[in-house]
């Protein structure tokens, strides 16, 4: 089954304690990205990656890092989390290019609370 | 990407067709219309997309006006499980990563009732 899998799904952490949210897809997609969703602000893109070792900033990259060492994985790293990073996070993936094959698939989300 | 306008909420009786409108009057010739939905706080789910022709799949139908300035998503027989926020997104297909970003608006909260 085609999937985008995120872990953990729920996490409560303390300010300043580094954490990583993992994302893995099994569809051989070149493109992967991270969004956060906040009430009243909708979904906003954090970072994206066109392929292995190619990453770029989205709309709200401050306070986040990413890496793309393997095609299937795209972890989101919070080096020093702060309470304003409390949010619902989604990983997404797709093929690159035009056409129907470019549908973007989302993971189930990761609830992160920073206290 | 062009901006979209959707009604904030709609109600539909179970078993009836749900018709969700979207205005995208500034759409460009190379921009597609995509529909996603989000049930509670689950990951957004792809529904359908189109460029200029009407499209149908197992989930829904997409009707795009001839001038492409608006579209309607049709759920032919809505069920309680179709209660969700529906997002209409206009998206240009590029070969660069920027073309893969989805810009979500506030969407339409569809409530399907008995």
Tab-separated table of C-alpha atoms in Angstrom:
chain	number	residue	atom	x	y	z
A	1	UNK	CA	0.000	0.000	0.000
A	2	UNK	CA	1.274	3.446	-0.954
A	3	UNK	CA	2.070	5.308	2.239
A	4	UNK	CA	3.690	8.323	3.796
A	5	UNK	CA	4.555	7.358	7.365
A	6	UNK	CA	5.399	9.806	10.120
A	7	UNK	CA	6.730	9.155	13.613
A	8	UNK	CA	6.017	9.970	16.297
A	9	UNK	CA	2.341	10.731	15.868
A	10	UNK	CA	2.140	12.470	19.237
A	11	UNK	CA	4.923	14.056	21.252
A	12	UNK	CA	5.187	16.369	24.218
A	13	UNK	CA	8.651	17.772	24.770
A	14	UNK	CA	10.373	20.539	26.688
A	15	UNK	CA	11.864	23.740	25.351
A	16	UNK	CA	15.374	23.267	24.006
A	17	UNK	CA	15.389	19.478	23.827
A	18	UNK	CA	16.333	18.442	20.314
A	19	UNK	CA	13.871	16.221	18.544
A	20	UNK	CA	13.410	14.596	15.160
A	21	UNK	CA	10.187	13.733	13.398
A	22	UNK	CA	10.754	11.025	10.828
A	23	UNK	CA	8.998	10.701	7.485
A	24	UNK	CA	9.214	7.786	5.111
A	25	UNK	CA	7.470	7.087	1.805
A	26	UNK	CA	7.309	3.861	-0.186
A	27	UNK	CA	6.337	5.291	-3.580
A	28	UNK	CA	9.827	6.138	-4.882
A	29	UNK	CA	8.868	9.813	-4.964
A	30	UNK	CA	11.570	12.355	-5.699
A	31	UNK	CA	9.794	15.224	-3.967
A	32	UNK	CA	9.145	15.407	-0.234
A	33	UNK	CA	8.114	18.283	1.972
A	34	UNK	CA	7.021	19.295	5.448
A	35	UNK	CA	4.029	21.433	6.389
A	36	UNK	CA	2.763	22.728	9.675
A	37	UNK	CA	-0.882	23.466	10.391
A	38	UNK	CA	-2.010	26.037	12.911
A	39	UNK	CA	-5.497	27.345	13.690
A	40	UNK	CA	-6.375	30.310	11.513
A	41	UNK	CA	-3.175	30.001	9.476
A	42	UNK	CA	-3.868	26.847	7.503
A	43	UNK	CA	-1.096	24.642	6.195
A	44	UNK	CA	2.242	26.290	5.551
A	45	UNK	CA	5.271	24.700	3.938
A	46	UNK	CA	8.421	24.462	6.058
A	47	UNK	CA	10.992	22.781	3.819
A	48	UNK	CA	10.992	20.696	0.696
A	49	UNK	CA	13.355	18.415	-1.170
A	50	UNK	CA	13.506	17.776	-4.885
A	51	UNK	CA	15.675	14.687	-4.542
A	52	UNK	CA	18.459	13.149	-2.491
A	53	UNK	CA	20.816	15.811	-1.088
A	54	UNK	CA	18.645	18.621	-2.539
A	55	UNK	CA	16.654	20.643	-0.017
A	56	UNK	CA	15.206	24.142	0.035
A	57	UNK	CA	13.285	26.452	2.340
A	58	UNK	CA	9.557	26.780	2.211
A	59	UNK	CA	7.524	29.610	3.689
A	60	UNK	CA	8.299	29.089	7.390
A	61	UNK	CA	11.734	27.425	7.744
A	62	UNK	CA	12.968	29.244	10.867
A	63	UNK	CA	13.804	26.892	13.714
A	64	UNK	CA	13.794	23.762	11.561
A	65	UNK	CA	16.330	21.662	9.724
A	66	UNK	CA	15.909	18.807	7.283
A	67	UNK	CA	18.085	16.262	5.550
A	68	UNK	CA	17.603	13.996	2.567
A	69	UNK	CA	20.246	11.294	2.592
A	70	UNK	CA	17.979	8.624	1.165
A	71	UNK	CA	15.166	8.949	-1.326
A	72	UNK	CA	12.528	7.455	0.933
A	73	UNK	CA	13.285	9.424	4.118
A	74	UNK	CA	12.972	13.108	4.949
A	75	UNK	CA	13.332	13.796	8.683
A	76	UNK	CA	12.359	17.128	10.247
A	77	UNK	CA	14.751	18.275	12.945
A	78	UNK	CA	14.002	20.781	15.672
A	79	UNK	CA	17.417	21.584	17.161
A	80	UNK	CA	16.069	23.699	20.010
A	81	UNK	CA	12.276	23.530	20.083
A	82	UNK	CA	10.293	26.474	21.399
A	83	UNK	CA	6.619	26.726	22.396
A	84	UNK	CA	5.770	28.523	19.138
A	85	UNK	CA	6.634	25.317	17.323
A	86	UNK	CA	3.721	23.577	18.969
A	87	UNK	CA	1.728	22.503	15.952
A	88	UNK	CA	0.400	19.696	13.787
A	89	UNK	CA	3.018	18.617	11.256
A	90	UNK	CA	2.483	16.859	7.951
A	91	UNK	CA	4.956	15.217	5.643
A	92	UNK	CA	4.091	14.978	1.958
A	93	UNK	CA	5.587	13.385	-1.137
A	94	UNK	CA	5.086	13.217	-4.878
A	95	UNK	CA	6.782	12.639	-8.189
A	96	UNK	CA	8.281	15.680	-9.850
A	97	UNK	CA	7.004	16.993	-13.133
A	98	UNK	CA	3.785	17.520	-14.965
A	99	UNK	CA	0.827	15.292	-15.326
A	100	UNK	CA	-1.459	13.171	-13.233
A	101	UNK	CA	1.429	11.382	-11.617
A	102	UNK	CA	2.282	14.493	-9.721
A	103	UNK	CA	-0.411	14.044	-7.072
A	104	UNK	CA	0.877	14.940	-3.623
A	105	UNK	CA	0.282	12.437	-0.820
A	106	UNK	CA	0.260	13.341	2.855
A	107	UNK	CA	1.117	11.487	6.003
A	108	UNK	CA	-1.285	11.215	8.925
A	109	UNK	CA	0.289	14.021	10.883
A	110	UNK	CA	2.411	14.469	14.008
A	111	UNK	CA	1.079	16.425	16.956
A	112	UNK	CA	3.940	18.215	18.645
A	113	UNK	CA	3.623	20.123	21.904
A	114	UNK	CA	6.577	22.074	23.276
A	115	UNK	CA	6.256	23.154	26.917
B	1	UNK	CA	-0.430	30.489	-7.848
B	2	UNK	CA	-3.857	31.981	-8.354
B	3	UNK	CA	-6.030	32.708	-5.344
B	4	UNK	CA	-9.192	30.686	-4.710
B	5	UNK	CA	-12.411	31.653	-2.946
B	6	UNK	CA	-14.693	29.102	-1.304
B	7	UNK	CA	-17.711	29.415	0.966
B	8	UNK	CA	-16.689	28.793	4.581
B	9	UNK	CA	-19.319	26.142	5.214
B	10	UNK	CA	-22.023	24.044	3.585
B	11	UNK	CA	-24.532	21.459	4.727
B	12	UNK	CA	-25.738	18.447	2.783
B	13	UNK	CA	-28.234	15.694	3.509
B	14	UNK	CA	-26.866	12.179	3.462
B	15	UNK	CA	-27.457	10.478	0.138
B	16	UNK	CA	-27.796	13.733	-1.746
B	17	UNK	CA	-25.210	15.262	-4.033
B	18	UNK	CA	-22.856	17.774	-2.442
B	19	UNK	CA	-21.820	20.554	-4.809
B	20	UNK	CA	-18.875	22.568	-3.556
B	21	UNK	CA	-18.078	25.719	-5.530
B	22	UNK	CA	-14.722	27.398	-5.991
B	23	UNK	CA	-13.866	30.675	-7.620
B	24	UNK	CA	-10.435	31.080	-9.225
B	25	UNK	CA	-10.934	34.054	-11.516
B	26	UNK	CA	-7.205	34.813	-11.872
B	27	UNK	CA	-6.212	31.317	-12.961
B	28	UNK	CA	-3.552	31.096	-15.664
B	29	UNK	CA	-3.521	28.803	-18.652
B	30	UNK	CA	-0.952	26.441	-17.166
B	31	UNK	CA	-2.558	26.127	-13.741
B	32	UNK	CA	-4.482	23.079	-12.641
B	33	UNK	CA	-7.397	22.951	-10.235
B	34	UNK	CA	-6.868	20.461	-7.408
B	35	UNK	CA	-9.225	19.375	-4.660
B	36	UNK	CA	-8.168	17.936	-1.349
B	37	UNK	CA	-10.096	17.255	1.813
B	38	UNK	CA	-9.109	16.989	5.444
B	39	UNK	CA	-11.153	14.930	7.856
B	40	UNK	CA	-10.719	16.226	11.412
B	41	UNK	CA	-6.963	16.679	11.729
B	42	UNK	CA	-5.906	13.818	9.490
B	43	UNK	CA	-3.555	14.328	6.571
B	44	UNK	CA	-5.091	16.067	3.555
B	45	UNK	CA	-6.477	13.542	1.105
B	46	UNK	CA	-6.285	13.990	-2.659
B	47	UNK	CA	-9.676	13.913	-4.372
B	48	UNK	CA	-9.365	14.990	-7.979
B	49	UNK	CA	-7.742	17.504	-10.296
B	50	UNK	CA	-8.268	18.947	-13.761
B	51	UNK	CA	-6.985	21.479	-16.242
B	52	UNK	CA	-9.877	22.407	-18.513
B	53	UNK	CA	-12.002	19.332	-19.095
B	54	UNK	CA	-14.460	17.895	-16.620
B	55	UNK	CA	-13.060	14.964	-14.695
B	56	UNK	CA	-14.586	12.051	-12.807
B	57	UNK	CA	-13.107	9.382	-10.599
B	58	UNK	CA	-14.384	6.970	-7.995
B	59	UNK	CA	-14.638	9.702	-5.379
B	60	UNK	CA	-16.029	12.728	-7.153
B	61	UNK	CA	-16.592	14.759	-10.288
B	62	UNK	CA	-14.957	18.059	-11.125
B	63	UNK	CA	-16.757	20.529	-13.339
B	64	UNK	CA	-14.650	23.412	-14.661
B	65	UNK	CA	-16.355	26.291	-16.433
B	66	UNK	CA	-15.354	27.021	-19.994
B	67	UNK	CA	-13.549	30.221	-19.006
B	68	UNK	CA	-11.843	28.268	-16.173
B	69	UNK	CA	-12.658	30.971	-13.652
B	70	UNK	CA	-14.630	28.686	-11.410
B	71	UNK	CA	-15.197	25.028	-10.708
B	72	UNK	CA	-17.483	22.743	-8.739
B	73	UNK	CA	-16.607	19.574	-6.904
B	74	UNK	CA	-19.475	17.113	-6.861
B	75	UNK	CA	-19.777	14.279	-4.365
B	76	UNK	CA	-22.642	12.369	-5.991
B	77	UNK	CA	-24.016	10.587	-2.914
B	78	UNK	CA	-22.657	12.208	0.201
B	79	UNK	CA	-22.288	10.121	3.351
B	80	UNK	CA	-21.550	11.071	6.949
B	81	UNK	CA	-17.929	10.084	6.327
B	82	UNK	CA	-17.648	12.868	3.747
B	83	UNK	CA	-17.892	15.466	6.506
B	84	UNK	CA	-14.588	17.311	6.171
B	85	UNK	CA	-12.902	20.548	5.141
B	86	UNK	CA	-12.581	20.668	1.351
B	87	UNK	CA	-9.783	22.676	-0.203
B	88	UNK	CA	-9.754	23.989	-3.741
B	89	UNK	CA	-6.186	24.694	-4.848
B	90	UNK	CA	-4.871	26.191	-8.037
B	91	UNK	CA	-1.441	24.912	-8.827
B	92	UNK	CA	0.992	25.397	-11.633
B	93	UNK	CA	2.840	22.311	-12.758
B	94	UNK	CA	6.538	23.045	-12.866
B	95	UNK	CA	9.563	20.869	-13.175
B	96	UNK	CA	11.059	22.636	-10.169
B	97	UNK	CA	10.235	21.939	-6.577
B	98	UNK	CA	8.235	25.126	-6.256
B	99	UNK	CA	5.598	23.650	-8.499
B	100	UNK	CA	4.937	20.900	-5.993
B	101	UNK	CA	3.925	23.241	-3.193
B	102	UNK	CA	0.264	23.355	-2.362
B	103	UNK	CA	-1.078	26.667	-1.084
B	104	UNK	CA	-4.026	25.855	1.130
B	105	UNK	CA	-6.714	28.451	1.785
B	106	UNK	CA	-9.358	28.127	4.482
B	107	UNK	CA	-11.514	25.697	2.511
B	108	UNK	CA	-15.173	24.777	2.901
B	109	UNK	CA	-16.369	22.887	5.950
B	110	UNK	CA	-18.876	20.385	4.566
B	111	UNK	CA	-21.242	18.877	7.096
B	112	UNK	CA	-23.244	15.878	5.953
B	113	UNK	CA	-26.279	15.223	8.096
B	114	UNK	CA	-28.914	12.549	8.349
